[in-house]
mmCIF file of C-alpha atoms in Angstrom:
data_model
loop_
_atom_site.group_PDB
_atom_site.id
_atom_site.type_symbol
_atom_site.label_atom_id
_atom_site.label_comp_id
_atom_site.label_asym_id
_atom_site.label_seq_id
_atom_site.Cartn_x
_atom_site.Cartn_y
_atom_site.Cartn_z
ATOM 1 C CA UNK A 1 81.027 114.675 92.147
ATOM 2 C CA UNK A 2 78.212 112.483 90.946
ATOM 3 C CA UNK A 3 80.502 109.607 90.164
ATOM 4 C CA UNK A 4 79.073 106.191 90.943
ATOM 5 C CA UNK A 5 80.415 104.000 93.709
ATOM 6 C CA UNK A 6 83.762 102.400 92.909
ATOM 7 C CA UNK A 7 84.771 99.399 95.003
ATOM 8 C CA UNK A 8 88.020 99.258 96.949
ATOM 9 C CA UNK A 9 89.215 96.363 94.788
ATOM 10 C CA UNK A 10 88.921 98.491 91.655
ATOM 11 C CA UNK A 11 90.701 101.403 93.341
ATOM 12 C CA UNK A 12 93.473 99.032 94.402
ATOM 13 C CA UNK A 13 93.947 97.940 90.779
ATOM 14 C CA UNK A 14 93.964 101.448 89.239
ATOM 15 C CA UNK A 15 97.639 102.234 89.987
ATOM 16 C CA UNK A 16 98.524 98.847 88.521
ATOM 17 C CA UNK A 17 96.805 99.758 85.247
ATOM 18 C CA UNK A 18 98.790 102.965 85.251
ATOM 19 C CA UNK A 19 102.060 101.074 85.813
ATOM 20 C CA UNK A 20 101.398 98.459 83.134
ATOM 21 C CA UNK A 21 100.291 101.038 80.577
ATOM 22 C CA UNK A 22 103.431 103.047 81.334
ATOM 23 C CA UNK A 23 105.577 99.973 80.684
ATOM 24 C CA UNK A 24 103.786 99.380 77.373
ATOM 25 C CA UNK A 25 104.528 102.971 76.375
ATOM 26 C CA UNK A 26 108.180 102.529 77.363
ATOM 27 C CA UNK A 27 108.226 99.538 75.008
ATOM 28 C CA UNK A 28 106.604 101.557 72.200
ATOM 29 C CA UNK A 29 103.420 99.492 72.221
ATOM 30 C CA UNK A 30 100.651 101.839 71.069
ATOM 31 C CA UNK A 31 97.630 99.540 71.015
ATOM 32 C CA UNK A 32 96.583 96.571 73.170
ATOM 33 C CA UNK A 33 93.523 94.344 73.451
ATOM 34 C CA UNK A 34 91.789 93.808 76.787
ATOM 35 C CA UNK A 35 92.806 90.142 76.462
ATOM 36 C CA UNK A 36 96.491 90.896 76.169
ATOM 37 C CA UNK A 37 96.456 93.572 78.875
ATOM 38 C CA UNK A 38 94.599 91.236 81.222
ATOM 39 C CA UNK A 39 97.078 88.427 80.612
ATOM 40 C CA UNK A 40 100.018 90.655 81.485
ATOM 41 C CA UNK A 41 98.290 91.789 84.646
ATOM 42 C CA UNK A 42 97.085 88.364 85.769
ATOM 43 C CA UNK A 43 93.403 89.315 85.406
ATOM 44 C CA UNK A 44 90.612 88.171 83.099
ATOM 45 C CA UNK A 45 89.713 90.189 80.012
ATOM 46 C CA UNK A 46 86.200 90.770 81.285
ATOM 47 C CA UNK A 47 87.567 92.093 84.572
ATOM 48 C CA UNK A 48 89.733 94.599 82.710
ATOM 49 C CA UNK A 49 86.757 95.714 80.616
ATOM 50 C CA UNK A 50 84.545 95.973 83.706
ATOM 51 C CA UNK A 51 87.157 97.920 85.669
ATOM 52 C CA UNK A 52 87.698 100.469 82.933
ATOM 53 C CA UNK A 53 84.006 100.763 82.092
ATOM 54 C CA UNK A 54 83.497 102.340 85.515
ATOM 55 C CA UNK A 55 85.250 105.413 84.191
ATOM 56 C CA UNK A 56 84.159 105.691 80.579
ATOM 57 C CA UNK A 57 84.329 104.130 77.138
ATOM 58 C CA UNK A 58 87.975 103.628 76.299
ATOM 59 C CA UNK A 59 88.339 100.642 73.999
ATOM 60 C CA UNK A 60 87.056 100.244 70.500
ATOM 61 C CA UNK A 61 85.374 96.918 69.740
ATOM 62 C CA UNK A 62 87.885 94.790 67.835
ATOM 63 C CA UNK A 63 90.629 97.410 67.960
ATOM 64 C CA UNK A 64 91.611 97.298 71.619
ATOM 65 C CA UNK A 65 92.860 100.239 73.624
ATOM 66 C CA UNK A 66 94.958 103.180 72.519
ATOM 67 C CA UNK A 67 97.728 102.832 75.116
ATOM 68 C CA UNK A 68 98.769 106.460 75.289
ATOM 69 C CA UNK A 69 95.202 107.709 75.555
ATOM 70 C CA UNK A 70 94.260 105.173 78.214
ATOM 71 C CA UNK A 71 97.454 105.889 80.177
ATOM 72 C CA UNK A 72 96.590 109.573 80.190
ATOM 73 C CA UNK A 73 92.977 108.860 81.181
ATOM 74 C CA UNK A 74 94.010 106.616 84.085
ATOM 75 C CA UNK A 75 96.400 109.352 85.233
ATOM 76 C CA UNK A 76 93.487 111.780 85.189
ATOM 77 C CA UNK A 77 91.254 109.352 87.114
ATOM 78 C CA UNK A 78 94.019 108.892 89.701
ATOM 79 C CA UNK A 79 94.379 112.655 89.990
ATOM 80 C CA UNK A 80 98.086 112.505 89.164
ATOM 81 C CA UNK A 81 97.605 114.865 86.224
ATOM 82 C CA UNK A 82 97.544 117.492 88.969
ATOM 83 C CA UNK A 83 100.304 118.704 91.253
ATOM 84 C CA UNK A 84 100.230 117.593 94.896
ATOM 85 C CA UNK A 85 102.398 119.378 97.425
ATOM 86 C CA UNK A 86 103.793 117.086 100.091
ATOM 87 C CA UNK A 87 105.480 117.657 103.420
ATOM 88 C CA UNK A 88 107.374 114.916 105.218
ATOM 89 C CA UNK A 89 107.379 114.724 108.999
ATOM 90 C CA UNK A 90 110.250 112.565 110.188
ATOM 91 C CA UNK A 91 113.464 112.637 108.187
ATOM 92 C CA UNK A 92 114.972 109.327 109.281
ATOM 93 C CA UNK A 93 116.007 106.710 106.732
ATOM 94 C CA UNK A 94 112.432 106.126 105.589
ATOM 95 C CA UNK A 95 111.707 109.839 105.225
ATOM 96 C CA UNK A 96 114.958 110.292 103.284
ATOM 97 C CA UNK A 97 114.098 107.371 101.022
ATOM 98 C CA UNK A 98 110.853 109.143 100.124
ATOM 99 C CA UNK A 99 112.564 112.519 99.578
ATOM 100 C CA UNK A 100 114.928 110.917 97.113
ATOM 101 C CA UNK A 101 112.338 108.855 95.248
ATOM 102 C CA UNK A 102 112.289 110.570 91.856
ATOM 103 C CA UNK A 103 109.251 108.624 90.647
ATOM 104 C CA UNK A 104 107.056 110.725 92.906
ATOM 105 C CA UNK A 105 108.004 114.002 91.204
ATOM 106 C CA UNK A 106 107.384 112.458 87.825
ATOM 107 C CA UNK A 107 103.818 111.831 88.966
ATOM 108 C CA UNK A 108 103.274 115.339 90.259
ATOM 109 C CA UNK A 109 104.041 114.799 93.940
ATOM 110 C CA UNK A 110 106.400 117.557 95.052
ATOM 111 C CA UNK A 111 108.070 117.514 98.450
ATOM 112 C CA UNK A 112 107.900 121.144 99.544
ATOM 113 C CA UNK A 113 109.155 120.859 103.126
ATOM 114 C CA UNK A 114 110.732 118.490 105.653
ATOM 115 C CA UNK A 115 110.211 118.505 109.418
ATOM 116 C CA UNK A 116 111.854 116.734 112.323
ATOM 117 C CA UNK A 117 112.216 116.962 116.084
ATOM 118 C CA UNK A 118 115.887 115.941 116.137
ATOM 119 C CA UNK A 119 118.208 118.901 116.763
ATOM 120 C CA UNK A 120 120.977 117.071 114.912
ATOM 121 C CA UNK A 121 118.974 116.924 111.674
ATOM 122 C CA UNK A 122 117.165 120.283 111.845
ATOM 123 C CA UNK A 123 118.900 122.798 109.588
ATOM 124 C CA UNK A 124 120.477 120.148 107.363
ATOM 125 C CA UNK A 125 119.693 120.106 103.655
ATOM 126 C CA UNK A 126 118.334 116.811 102.330
ATOM 127 C CA UNK A 127 117.368 116.389 98.695
ATOM 128 C CA UNK A 128 117.724 120.143 98.274
ATOM 129 C CA UNK A 129 115.316 120.919 101.126
ATOM 130 C CA UNK A 130 116.172 122.254 104.555
ATOM 131 C CA UNK A 131 114.888 120.286 107.553
ATOM 132 C CA UNK A 132 112.677 122.506 109.719
ATOM 133 C CA UNK A 133 111.713 122.093 113.373
ATOM 134 C CA UNK A 134 108.207 120.646 113.877
ATOM 135 C CA UNK A 135 107.331 123.779 115.834
ATOM 136 C CA UNK A 136 107.058 125.513 112.431
ATOM 137 C CA UNK A 137 104.657 122.887 111.048
ATOM 138 C CA UNK A 138 101.352 124.694 111.702
ATOM 139 C CA UNK A 139 102.508 128.035 110.331
ATOM 140 C CA UNK A 140 104.069 126.442 107.263
ATOM 141 C CA UNK A 141 100.840 124.662 106.337
ATOM 142 C CA UNK A 142 98.774 127.796 106.867
ATOM 143 C CA UNK A 143 101.093 129.884 104.694
ATOM 144 C CA UNK A 144 101.649 127.326 101.935
ATOM 145 C CA UNK A 145 99.492 125.057 99.823
ATOM 146 C CA UNK A 146 100.044 121.623 101.341
ATOM 147 C CA UNK A 147 97.959 118.706 100.079
ATOM 148 C CA UNK A 148 99.518 115.691 101.756
ATOM 149 C CA UNK A 149 101.374 115.185 105.017
ATOM 150 C CA UNK A 150 103.622 112.139 105.263
ATOM 151 C CA UNK A 151 104.176 110.643 108.706
ATOM 152 C CA UNK A 152 107.447 108.741 108.893
ATOM 153 C CA UNK A 153 107.726 108.858 112.663
ATOM 154 C CA UNK A 154 107.098 106.395 115.519
ATOM 155 C CA UNK A 155 103.494 105.734 116.462
ATOM 156 C CA UNK A 156 103.723 107.618 119.762
ATOM 157 C CA UNK A 157 104.306 110.927 117.972
ATOM 158 C CA UNK A 158 102.210 110.079 114.911
ATOM 159 C CA UNK A 159 98.825 110.590 116.569
ATOM 160 C CA UNK A 160 99.738 114.076 117.822
ATOM 161 C CA UNK A 161 101.279 115.115 114.508
ATOM 162 C CA UNK A 162 98.259 113.802 112.589
ATOM 163 C CA UNK A 163 96.008 116.010 114.685
ATOM 164 C CA UNK A 164 98.182 119.043 113.958
ATOM 165 C CA UNK A 165 98.011 118.241 110.229
ATOM 166 C CA UNK A 166 94.228 117.973 110.369
ATOM 167 C CA UNK A 167 93.800 121.171 112.383
ATOM 168 C CA UNK A 168 96.033 123.023 109.945
ATOM 169 C CA UNK A 169 93.921 121.982 106.976
ATOM 170 C CA UNK A 170 95.865 119.162 105.306
ATOM 171 C CA UNK A 171 93.451 116.994 103.299
ATOM 172 C CA UNK A 172 95.443 113.759 103.038
ATOM 173 C CA UNK A 173 97.824 111.830 105.281
ATOM 174 C CA UNK A 174 100.219 109.147 104.082
ATOM 175 C CA UNK A 175 100.802 107.271 107.304
ATOM 176 C CA UNK A 176 103.815 104.991 107.811
ATOM 177 C CA UNK A 177 103.463 104.807 111.597
ATOM 178 C CA UNK A 178 102.274 101.477 112.966
ATOM 179 C CA UNK A 179 98.991 102.836 114.245
ATOM 180 C CA UNK A 180 95.520 103.406 112.803
ATOM 181 C CA UNK A 181 94.847 107.132 113.095
ATOM 182 C CA UNK A 182 91.483 108.154 114.526
ATOM 183 C CA UNK A 183 91.108 111.702 113.232
ATOM 184 C CA UNK A 184 88.820 114.464 114.482
ATOM 185 C CA UNK A 185 87.907 115.311 110.860
ATOM 186 C CA UNK A 186 86.654 112.211 109.023
ATOM 187 C CA UNK A 187 86.898 113.987 105.651
ATOM 188 C CA UNK A 188 90.698 113.832 105.849
ATOM 189 C CA UNK A 189 91.887 110.855 103.847
ATOM 190 C CA UNK A 190 94.417 108.498 105.378
ATOM 191 C CA UNK A 191 96.384 106.012 103.341
ATOM 192 C CA UNK A 192 98.363 103.614 105.530
ATOM 193 C CA UNK A 193 101.584 101.818 104.748
ATOM 194 C CA UNK A 194 101.900 99.441 107.674
ATOM 195 C CA UNK A 195 105.219 97.720 106.984
ATOM 196 C CA UNK A 196 104.965 95.411 109.998
ATOM 197 C CA UNK A 197 101.516 94.273 108.908
ATOM 198 C CA UNK A 198 102.854 93.510 105.445
ATOM 199 C CA UNK A 199 105.749 91.469 106.833
ATOM 200 C CA UNK A 200 103.358 89.565 109.106
ATOM 201 C CA UNK A 201 101.127 88.734 106.127
ATOM 202 C CA UNK A 202 104.181 87.321 104.369
ATOM 203 C CA UNK A 203 104.955 85.290 107.469
ATOM 204 C CA UNK A 204 101.352 84.038 107.597
ATOM 205 C CA UNK A 205 101.475 82.900 103.997
ATOM 206 C CA UNK A 206 104.819 81.161 104.545
ATOM 207 C CA UNK A 207 103.425 79.321 107.578
ATOM 208 C CA UNK A 208 100.156 78.319 105.960
ATOM 209 C CA UNK A 209 101.386 77.161 102.594
ATOM 210 C CA UNK A 210 100.096 73.863 101.348
ATOM 211 C CA UNK B 1 97.946 71.510 106.440
ATOM 212 C CA UNK B 2 94.266 70.755 106.225
ATOM 213 C CA UNK B 3 93.321 74.257 107.203
ATOM 214 C CA UNK B 4 90.214 75.568 105.507
ATOM 215 C CA UNK B 5 90.286 78.419 103.018
ATOM 216 C CA UNK B 6 90.870 81.813 104.596
ATOM 217 C CA UNK B 7 89.938 84.860 102.526
ATOM 218 C CA UNK B 8 92.403 87.633 101.730
ATOM 219 C CA UNK B 9 90.300 90.105 103.690
ATOM 220 C CA UNK B 10 90.680 88.020 106.853
ATOM 221 C CA UNK B 11 94.421 87.632 106.269
ATOM 222 C CA UNK B 12 94.684 91.401 105.819
ATOM 223 C CA UNK B 13 93.012 91.930 109.209
ATOM 224 C CA UNK B 14 95.096 89.389 111.152
ATOM 225 C CA UNK B 15 98.116 91.684 111.730
ATOM 226 C CA UNK B 16 95.711 94.375 112.915
ATOM 227 C CA UNK B 17 94.298 92.018 115.553
ATOM 228 C CA UNK B 18 97.839 91.346 116.642
ATOM 229 C CA UNK B 19 98.590 95.082 116.886
ATOM 230 C CA UNK B 20 95.428 95.957 118.797
ATOM 231 C CA UNK B 21 95.826 93.052 121.214
ATOM 232 C CA UNK B 22 99.440 94.141 121.796
ATOM 233 C CA UNK B 23 98.258 97.646 122.643
ATOM 234 C CA UNK B 24 95.693 96.248 125.084
ATOM 235 C CA UNK B 25 98.447 94.245 126.780
ATOM 236 C CA UNK B 26 100.633 97.377 126.964
ATOM 237 C CA UNK B 27 97.716 99.050 128.735
ATOM 238 C CA UNK B 28 97.340 96.100 131.155
ATOM 239 C CA UNK B 29 93.914 95.149 129.829
ATOM 240 C CA UNK B 30 93.602 91.410 130.359
ATOM 241 C CA UNK B 31 90.091 90.697 129.103
ATOM 242 C CA UNK B 32 87.965 92.212 126.322
ATOM 243 C CA UNK B 33 84.571 91.492 124.757
ATOM 244 C CA UNK B 34 84.227 91.061 121.010
ATOM 245 C CA UNK B 35 82.041 94.185 121.065
ATOM 246 C CA UNK B 36 84.719 96.343 122.651
ATOM 247 C CA UNK B 37 87.515 94.939 120.494
ATOM 248 C CA UNK B 38 85.447 95.476 117.361
ATOM 249 C CA UNK B 39 84.671 99.066 118.314
ATOM 250 C CA UNK B 40 88.352 99.877 118.774
ATOM 251 C CA UNK B 41 89.155 98.312 115.398
ATOM 252 C CA UNK B 42 86.261 99.856 113.486
ATOM 253 C CA UNK B 43 84.652 96.477 112.784
ATOM 254 C CA UNK B 44 81.408 94.853 113.891
ATOM 255 C CA UNK B 45 81.354 92.414 116.799
ATOM 256 C CA UNK B 46 80.080 89.633 114.560
ATOM 257 C CA UNK B 47 82.921 90.230 112.113
ATOM 258 C CA UNK B 48 85.462 89.889 114.920
ATOM 259 C CA UNK B 49 83.826 86.660 116.086
ATOM 260 C CA UNK B 50 83.675 85.312 112.536
ATOM 261 C CA UNK B 51 87.291 86.221 111.795
ATOM 262 C CA UNK B 52 88.617 84.535 114.908
ATOM 263 C CA UNK B 53 86.347 81.499 114.570
ATOM 264 C CA UNK B 54 88.287 80.579 111.437
ATOM 265 C CA UNK B 55 91.173 79.651 113.672
ATOM 266 C CA UNK B 56 89.551 78.127 116.769
ATOM 267 C CA UNK B 57 87.426 78.795 119.810
ATOM 268 C CA UNK B 58 88.973 81.674 121.679
ATOM 269 C CA UNK B 59 86.257 83.583 123.500
ATOM 270 C CA UNK B 60 84.083 82.399 126.325
ATOM 271 C CA UNK B 61 80.381 83.265 126.038
ATOM 272 C CA UNK B 62 79.739 86.257 128.272
ATOM 273 C CA UNK B 63 83.340 86.538 129.429
ATOM 274 C CA UNK B 64 85.034 87.854 126.280
ATOM 275 C CA UNK B 65 88.574 87.108 125.240
ATOM 276 C CA UNK B 66 91.626 86.544 127.380
ATOM 277 C CA UNK B 67 93.859 89.185 125.762
ATOM 278 C CA UNK B 68 97.216 87.564 126.493
ATOM 279 C CA UNK B 69 96.071 84.160 125.279
ATOM 280 C CA UNK B 70 94.502 85.536 122.116
ATOM 281 C CA UNK B 71 97.562 87.699 121.395
ATOM 282 C CA UNK B 72 99.756 84.601 121.651
ATOM 283 C CA UNK B 73 97.380 82.581 119.458
ATOM 284 C CA UNK B 74 97.278 85.250 116.738
ATOM 285 C CA UNK B 75 101.089 85.357 116.839
ATOM 286 C CA UNK B 76 101.110 81.592 116.298
ATOM 287 C CA UNK B 77 98.607 81.845 113.431
ATOM 288 C CA UNK B 78 100.745 84.561 111.820
ATOM 289 C CA UNK B 79 103.827 82.373 112.224
ATOM 290 C CA UNK B 80 105.666 85.071 114.159
ATOM 291 C CA UNK B 81 106.174 82.721 117.104
ATOM 292 C CA UNK B 82 108.944 81.340 114.906
ATOM 293 C CA UNK B 83 112.223 82.896 113.825
ATOM 294 C CA UNK B 84 112.517 84.122 110.230
ATOM 295 C CA UNK B 85 115.934 84.889 108.818
ATOM 296 C CA UNK B 86 115.944 87.814 106.434
ATOM 297 C CA UNK B 87 118.434 89.159 103.938
ATOM 298 C CA UNK B 88 118.139 92.636 102.456
ATOM 299 C CA UNK B 89 119.211 93.319 98.887
ATOM 300 C CA UNK B 90 119.730 97.028 98.372
ATOM 301 C CA UNK B 91 121.084 99.048 101.289
ATOM 302 C CA UNK B 92 119.903 102.514 100.257
ATOM 303 C CA UNK B 93 117.789 104.630 102.578
ATOM 304 C CA UNK B 94 114.848 102.238 102.422
ATOM 305 C CA UNK B 95 117.028 99.177 103.089
ATOM 306 C CA UNK B 96 118.673 100.978 105.991
ATOM 307 C CA UNK B 97 115.294 101.965 107.403
ATOM 308 C CA UNK B 98 114.357 98.267 107.472
ATOM 309 C CA UNK B 99 117.696 97.208 109.026
ATOM 310 C CA UNK B 100 117.156 99.641 111.862
ATOM 311 C CA UNK B 101 113.490 98.845 112.467
ATOM 312 C CA UNK B 102 113.622 97.180 115.878
ATOM 313 C CA UNK B 103 110.000 96.071 115.759
ATOM 314 C CA UNK B 104 110.947 93.383 113.250
ATOM 315 C CA UNK B 105 113.373 91.650 115.635
ATOM 316 C CA UNK B 106 110.792 91.744 118.368
ATOM 317 C CA UNK B 107 108.545 89.698 116.079
ATOM 318 C CA UNK B 108 111.202 87.154 115.214
ATOM 319 C CA UNK B 109 112.440 88.633 111.932
ATOM 320 C CA UNK B 110 116.243 88.673 112.049
ATOM 321 C CA UNK B 111 118.289 90.441 109.400
ATOM 322 C CA UNK B 112 121.215 88.051 108.852
ATOM 323 C CA UNK B 113 122.893 89.691 105.848
ATOM 324 C CA UNK B 114 122.917 92.786 103.645
ATOM 325 C CA UNK B 115 123.818 92.935 99.948
ATOM 326 C CA UNK B 116 124.428 95.749 97.497
ATOM 327 C CA UNK B 117 126.030 96.399 94.129
ATOM 328 C CA UNK B 118 127.503 99.781 95.083
ATOM 329 C CA UNK B 119 131.277 99.596 95.689
ATOM 330 C CA UNK B 120 131.000 102.589 98.016
ATOM 331 C CA UNK B 121 128.662 100.755 100.384
ATOM 332 C CA UNK B 122 130.064 97.225 100.164
ATOM 333 C CA UNK B 123 132.238 96.500 103.186
ATOM 334 C CA UNK B 124 130.526 99.074 105.384
ATOM 335 C CA UNK B 125 128.851 97.995 108.603
ATOM 336 C CA UNK B 126 125.190 98.988 108.937
ATOM 337 C CA UNK B 127 123.127 98.034 111.965
ATOM 338 C CA UNK B 128 125.960 95.723 113.022
ATOM 339 C CA UNK B 129 125.998 93.863 109.698
ATOM 340 C CA UNK B 130 128.593 94.117 106.956
ATOM 341 C CA UNK B 131 127.335 94.914 103.447
ATOM 342 C CA UNK B 132 128.321 92.125 101.039
ATOM 343 C CA UNK B 133 128.600 92.236 97.261
ATOM 344 C CA UNK B 134 125.597 90.696 95.452
ATOM 345 C CA UNK B 135 127.995 88.234 93.810
ATOM 346 C CA UNK B 136 128.024 86.402 97.165
ATOM 347 C CA UNK B 137 124.230 86.192 97.303
ATOM 348 C CA UNK B 138 123.758 82.654 95.904
ATOM 349 C CA UNK B 139 126.464 81.086 98.043
ATOM 350 C CA UNK B 140 125.257 82.842 101.174
ATOM 351 C CA UNK B 141 121.721 81.536 100.760
ATOM 352 C CA UNK B 142 122.942 78.014 100.080
ATOM 353 C CA UNK B 143 125.172 78.011 103.150
ATOM 354 C CA UNK B 144 122.747 79.721 105.527
ATOM 355 C CA UNK B 145 119.118 79.339 106.483
ATOM 356 C CA UNK B 146 117.418 82.256 104.727
ATOM 357 C CA UNK B 147 113.627 82.469 104.817
ATOM 358 C CA UNK B 148 112.887 85.853 103.306
ATOM 359 C CA UNK B 149 114.677 88.025 100.762
ATOM 360 C CA UNK B 150 113.861 91.731 100.800
ATOM 361 C CA UNK B 151 114.197 93.635 97.532
ATOM 362 C CA UNK B 152 114.826 97.337 98.138
ATOM 363 C CA UNK B 153 116.289 98.000 94.688
ATOM 364 C CA UNK B 154 115.019 99.582 91.464
ATOM 365 C CA UNK B 155 112.670 97.521 89.331
ATOM 366 C CA UNK B 156 115.242 96.920 86.600
ATOM 367 C CA UNK B 157 117.456 94.886 88.936
ATOM 368 C CA UNK B 158 114.605 93.468 91.020
ATOM 369 C CA UNK B 159 113.476 90.887 88.464
ATOM 370 C CA UNK B 160 116.958 89.413 88.078
ATOM 371 C CA UNK B 161 117.588 89.376 91.835
ATOM 372 C CA UNK B 162 114.211 87.765 92.478
ATOM 373 C CA UNK B 163 115.142 84.950 90.127
ATOM 374 C CA UNK B 164 118.437 84.416 91.935
ATOM 375 C CA UNK B 165 116.566 84.294 95.262
ATOM 376 C CA UNK B 166 114.129 81.703 93.892
ATOM 377 C CA UNK B 167 116.867 79.552 92.337
ATOM 378 C CA UNK B 168 118.784 79.626 95.603
ATOM 379 C CA UNK B 169 115.807 78.328 97.555
ATOM 380 C CA UNK B 170 114.374 81.369 99.319
ATOM 381 C CA UNK B 171 110.689 80.762 100.103
ATOM 382 C CA UNK B 172 109.452 84.323 100.494
ATOM 383 C CA UNK B 173 110.175 87.679 98.891
ATOM 384 C CA UNK B 174 109.251 91.046 100.378
ATOM 385 C CA UNK B 175 109.243 93.197 97.275
ATOM 386 C CA UNK B 176 109.552 96.989 97.420
ATOM 387 C CA UNK B 177 110.410 97.400 93.737
ATOM 388 C CA UNK B 178 107.704 98.957 91.589
ATOM 389 C CA UNK B 179 107.138 95.816 89.534
ATOM 390 C CA UNK B 180 105.004 92.681 89.869
ATOM 391 C CA UNK B 181 107.419 89.754 89.941
ATOM 392 C CA UNK B 182 106.610 86.811 87.676
ATOM 393 C CA UNK B 183 108.571 84.000 89.293
ATOM 394 C CA UNK B 184 109.615 80.670 87.802
ATOM 395 C CA UNK B 185 108.538 78.900 91.008
ATOM 396 C CA UNK B 186 104.928 79.772 91.875
ATOM 397 C CA UNK B 187 105.299 78.294 95.367
ATOM 398 C CA UNK B 188 107.527 81.197 96.366
ATOM 399 C CA UNK B 189 105.431 83.766 98.191
ATOM 400 C CA UNK B 190 105.712 87.411 97.212
ATOM 401 C CA UNK B 191 104.413 90.219 99.384
ATOM 402 C CA UNK B 192 104.542 93.571 97.618
ATOM 403 C CA UNK B 193 104.910 97.024 99.108
ATOM 404 C CA UNK B 194 104.286 99.261 96.129
ATOM 405 C CA UNK B 195 104.807 102.730 97.591
ATOM 406 C CA UNK B 196 103.919 104.517 94.342
ATOM 407 C CA UNK B 197 100.656 102.594 94.101
ATOM 408 C CA UNK B 198 99.802 103.565 97.657
ATOM 409 C CA UNK B 199 100.493 107.236 96.985
ATOM 410 C CA UNK B 200 98.382 107.091 93.807
ATOM 411 C CA UNK B 201 95.477 105.566 95.765
ATOM 412 C CA UNK B 202 95.717 108.481 98.177
ATOM 413 C CA UNK B 203 95.684 110.861 95.222
ATOM 414 C CA UNK B 204 92.635 109.066 93.764
ATOM 415 C CA UNK B 205 90.729 109.379 97.019
ATOM 416 C CA UNK B 206 91.634 113.071 97.314
ATOM 417 C CA UNK B 207 90.421 113.715 93.772
ATOM 418 C CA UNK B 208 87.191 111.745 94.085
ATOM 419 C CA UNK B 209 86.014 112.899 97.470
ATOM 420 C CA UNK B 210 82.424 113.933 97.800
#
C-alpha cells in the first residue's frame, strides 16, 4: 500500500507502544514527551521519535505527544481498530486459555468458532462457543468470514491443519505448534509462538550469565 | 565465563537449530551439510556456519555436520543438558497447559511446585502436583532449589509476585503477564511471552500486506 519498508525491530516494538500508551491513559496521563515515554520503555528518546516517524508526524516540538491520539493512531497502524474473526483449532488447556482471554476481544479479536478432534470435547460449550469437529473446518471457513486460524495442537497435526486453513482462504495463522510451517501460499502470514524455544532462550541466558 | 558476545539474533536461532537437528535425528539422518541444513531452516549456508562458529568447530570441511554430535552440543550451549527446577504461579488454563507439556520434561525442565491464590484450586492435584497457596511461595523457594519461576497470572499481580521471586533468590522468570517487569535485581533474567503483542504483530502484518 505504498508504505515504506518497516524493519522487524520496529514492528516488534509497536505493540509495546500500544501497551505503554494504554497504561498512561489508564493513569489519566494525557500528554507525554518522547524523553519520558522512552524512559518508561527502556529506549532512547531518539529511538522513540524515529520509530513513530515511520508512520507520521505525531508529536509537537516542545509539547510532546497527545497520549489518546497517539494510542488511537498506533491501534490503527496495528490494524486493531478493525475486527478480526478468529477460529481456534485445538481446545486443550492452551486453546481454552485463549478463548477466555478477554483482552483479545477488547482489541477486536473475536473467537467465532472452536474445533477439535477429540470426541470427548466436541459438542461441549467453552466460553459460550460450541466445539465443532475438525471435519467441519473447511465448510465453516468458506461460509464465514475468518481472518485468523489459531493452531493449538501438536506439531504432527499442525502441518495438515495449516494446509487446510490456507486452502480454505484464511489469511493469517497464529501458530503455537513447535514446528515452522512451510505453506503452499506464501502470502499467508504466520506468527509463531514457540513456547519451547522461549524456555530454551531463558535457559541459555541463565547458563551464559556473567 | 569468557565467552564472546553473542547477538540476540543468534540466540533467537539457537533453539531452532536444536529443533531441526532433533527432527533430523528422528528421521535417522546422521550427517548433514551446512547447505542442506540452511535450506531446511530458511537461512543461508554461510549464516549457519557463522552462527555455529560462535560456539566452536563442529563441521568437517566437505563432510558436513555429525547430527547427533551437533544436537548434543547445541543442547549443552542452551544449558538444557542440565536440570532446571520450575515453579508455576497461576494455575489457570495457561498454567495447566504448561504443567502438562511433556516436551519440557524431556528437555530437563521439571515442574516442582504449583501456586495459586484461588481457594477453589488450592489443594487440588494437577499433573501429579498439589496446588499450594501463594503464601507458601517464599518458604518453598528458600527450602528448595528453584531455578525458574513462571508467571501465568494477570499483570496486576505479576509485578508483586516477580518481586517475591527475586527476593527469594530465583534466577530466572518466564513471564506470561502482559507487562514488562522492572526488577530490583537486574541480574535476574526475564524471558517474556507477550501473547497480546504477538497477536497484534500478526494483525499488523495482515493490515500492511502488499
